[in-house]
CSV table of C-alpha atoms in Angstrom, one decimal:
chain,number,residue,atom,x,y,z
A,1,MET,CA,-0.2,0.0,-0.1
A,2,TRP,CA,1.4,3.5,-0.8
A,3,ALA,CA,1.2,6.5,1.2
A,4,THR,CA,-1.5,7.9,-1.1
A,5,GLU,CA,-4.2,5.7,-0.5
A,6,LYS,CA,-6.8,6.5,2.0
A,7,CYS,CA,-7.2,4.3,4.9
A,8,TYR,CA,-10.1,4.4,7.3
A,9,ARG,CA,-10.9,3.2,11.0
A,10,ALA,CA,-14.1,2.5,13.1
A,11,LYS,CA,-14.0,2.7,16.7
A,12,LEU,CA,-15.9,0.2,18.9
A,13,ASN,CA,-18.6,1.9,20.8
A,14,ASP,CA,-18.9,1.8,24.3
A,15,ASP,CA,-21.6,-0.8,24.1
A,16,GLY,CA,-18.9,-3.3,22.9
A,17,ILE,CA,-21.3,-4.4,20.3
A,18,SER,CA,-21.5,-1.4,17.5
A,19,PHE,CA,-18.7,0.4,16.0
A,20,SER,CA,-18.7,4.2,14.9
A,21,GLU,CA,-18.8,5.9,11.3
A,22,PRO,CA,-15.6,5.1,9.5
A,23,GLU,CA,-13.1,8.3,9.7
A,24,GLN,CA,-10.1,8.5,7.2
A,25,VAL,CA,-6.9,8.0,9.0
A,26,PRO,CA,-3.3,8.6,7.5
A,27,ALA,CA,-2.2,6.0,4.8
A,28,GLY,CA,-0.9,2.8,6.3
A,29,GLY,CA,1.4,0.6,4.4
A,30,GLY,CA,3.4,-0.8,7.2
A,31,ASN,CA,3.7,-4.7,8.0
A,32,HIS,CA,4.2,-4.4,11.7
A,33,SER,CA,1.7,-4.4,14.6
A,34,ALA,CA,1.9,-1.9,17.5
A,35,GLU,CA,5.1,-2.0,19.7
A,36,MET,CA,5.6,-0.2,23.1
A,37,GLY,CA,8.3,2.2,22.6
A,38,LYS,CA,10.5,4.6,25.2
A,39,ASN,CA,8.3,6.1,27.8
A,40,GLY,CA,5.6,3.7,27.2
A,41,ARG,CA,4.8,5.4,23.9
A,42,MET,CA,2.8,2.9,21.6
A,43,ILE,CA,4.0,3.1,18.1
A,44,ILE,CA,2.8,1.3,14.8
A,45,PRO,CA,5.1,2.1,11.7
A,46,LEU,CA,3.4,3.2,8.8
A,47,SER,CA,5.0,4.0,5.0
A,48,THR,CA,6.8,7.1,5.7
A,49,GLY,CA,6.0,7.9,9.5
A,50,ILE,CA,4.2,6.4,12.6
A,51,LEU,CA,0.8,6.3,14.3
A,52,TYR,CA,1.4,6.7,18.1
A,53,THR,CA,-0.4,7.2,21.6
A,54,ASP,CA,1.0,7.8,25.1
A,55,ASN,CA,-2.2,6.5,26.7
A,56,PHE,CA,-2.6,2.8,25.4
A,57,SER,CA,-6.3,1.9,26.3
A,58,PRO,CA,-9.5,0.9,24.2
A,59,LYS,CA,-10.3,4.9,23.8
A,60,SER,CA,-6.9,5.8,22.9
A,61,LYS,CA,-6.3,8.8,20.8
A,62,TRP,CA,-3.8,8.0,18.1
A,63,LYS,CA,-1.6,10.9,16.5
A,64,TYR,CA,0.4,10.7,13.2
A,65,SER,CA,3.9,11.9,12.8
A,66,GLY,CA,5.9,11.5,9.6
A,67,ILE,CA,8.5,12.5,7.3
A,68,SER,CA,7.8,15.9,6.0
A,69,GLU,CA,6.8,16.4,2.4
A,70,GLU,CA,9.9,18.3,1.5
A,71,ALA,CA,12.1,15.8,2.9
A,72,LEU,CA,10.4,12.9,1.1
A,73,GLU,CA,10.8,15.2,-2.4
A,74,LYS,CA,14.3,15.7,-1.5
A,75,ALA,CA,14.8,11.8,-0.9
A,76,ARG,CA,13.1,11.2,-4.1
A,77,LYS,CA,15.6,13.7,-5.9
A,78,SER,CA,18.4,11.9,-4.4
A,79,GLY,CA,17.2,8.4,-5.9
A,80,ALA,CA,14.8,7.0,-3.2
A,81,GLY,CA,11.9,6.4,-5.2
A,82,GLU,CA,8.6,5.8,-3.8
A,83,LEU,CA,9.0,5.0,0.1
A,84,CYS,CA,6.6,2.3,2.0
A,85,GLU,CA,6.5,-0.2,4.8
A,86,ALA,CA,8.6,1.0,7.5
A,87,SER,CA,9.9,-0.6,10.4
A,88,HIS,CA,11.4,1.0,13.4
A,89,TYR,CA,13.7,0.4,16.7
A,90,TYR,CA,15.3,2.6,19.1
A,91,THR,CA,18.9,2.8,20.3
A,92,ASP,CA,20.2,3.3,23.7
A,93,GLU,CA,20.4,7.2,23.2
A,94,GLY,CA,16.8,7.0,22.7
A,95,ILE,CA,16.9,7.9,18.8
A,96,LEU,CA,13.9,6.4,17.0
A,97,HIS,CA,15.2,5.0,13.7
A,98,LEU,CA,12.6,4.8,10.9
A,99,VAL,CA,13.8,2.2,8.1
A,100,MET,CA,11.7,2.3,4.9
A,101,ARG,CA,11.5,0.3,1.4
A,102,SER,CA,12.2,1.9,-1.5
A,103,SER,CA,11.3,1.4,-5.3
A,104,GLU,CA,14.8,1.8,-6.0
A,105,ASN,CA,16.6,-1.3,-4.7
A,106,ARG,CA,17.9,0.2,-1.4
A,107,LEU,CA,16.4,0.7,2.1
A,108,TRP,CA,16.4,4.1,3.4
A,109,TYR,CA,16.1,5.7,6.9
A,110,ALA,CA,15.3,8.6,8.8
A,111,GLU,CA,15.4,9.5,12.6
A,112,SER,CA,13.7,10.9,15.5
A,113,TYR,CA,15.5,12.7,18.4
A,114,ASP,CA,12.1,13.4,20.1
A,115,ASN,CA,10.2,10.1,20.4
A,116,GLY,CA,8.7,10.2,17.0
A,117,GLU,CA,7.2,13.8,17.1
A,118,THR,CA,9.3,15.0,14.1
A,119,PHE,CA,11.6,13.0,11.7
A,120,THR,CA,15.3,14.2,10.3
A,121,ASP,CA,15.8,14.0,6.3
A,122,VAL,CA,15.5,10.7,4.6
A,123,PHE,CA,19.0,8.9,3.9
A,124,PRO,CA,20.2,5.5,2.0
A,125,THR,CA,21.3,2.7,4.2
A,126,CYS,CA,23.8,-0.3,2.9
A,127,PHE,CA,21.2,-2.7,2.9
A,128,THR,CA,19.6,-3.7,-0.3
A,129,ASP,CA,15.5,-4.0,-0.9
A,130,ASP,CA,15.3,-7.2,-2.4
A,131,LEU,CA,11.5,-7.0,-2.1
A,132,ALA,CA,11.3,-9.3,0.8
A,133,LYS,CA,9.5,-8.1,4.0
A,134,PHE,CA,11.8,-7.1,6.8
A,135,GLN,CA,11.7,-5.8,10.5
A,136,PHE,CA,14.5,-4.0,12.3
A,137,GLY,CA,14.6,-4.6,15.9
A,138,ARG,CA,16.8,-5.0,19.0
A,139,LEU,CA,17.8,-8.4,20.2
A,140,PRO,CA,17.0,-9.5,23.8
A,141,ASN,CA,20.6,-8.4,24.7
A,142,ASN,CA,20.0,-5.1,23.3
A,143,LYS,CA,22.7,-5.4,20.8
């Protein structure tokens, strides 16, 4: 799914049986489920950004944060092509790394120094994109 597609969600009503009217949310494109990040923030990686909430509950209000259009355009001009299907991981310094597939045979990434509120420009990695699913993360020993 590319970032230009429309996605919708409906919330389970308080009666536990019926759903609200669908509302549009930022386009998906990710392949990974929600994960608890730093400081208890729940994160779902999308195509070129994340959905996040700091109050994970059935009535959570999710927010969207993503790579700016300016940064995406700069990456495209640098050979990134279309970016999608992000994965993420944190380093010990608290930096959130967002790694994305590209239509141009290389994975690209951006960093967030404020727990996903904003992201840096997008840069190529040394990892090739062979069209297989991938997931970045930390090993149990934090390596």
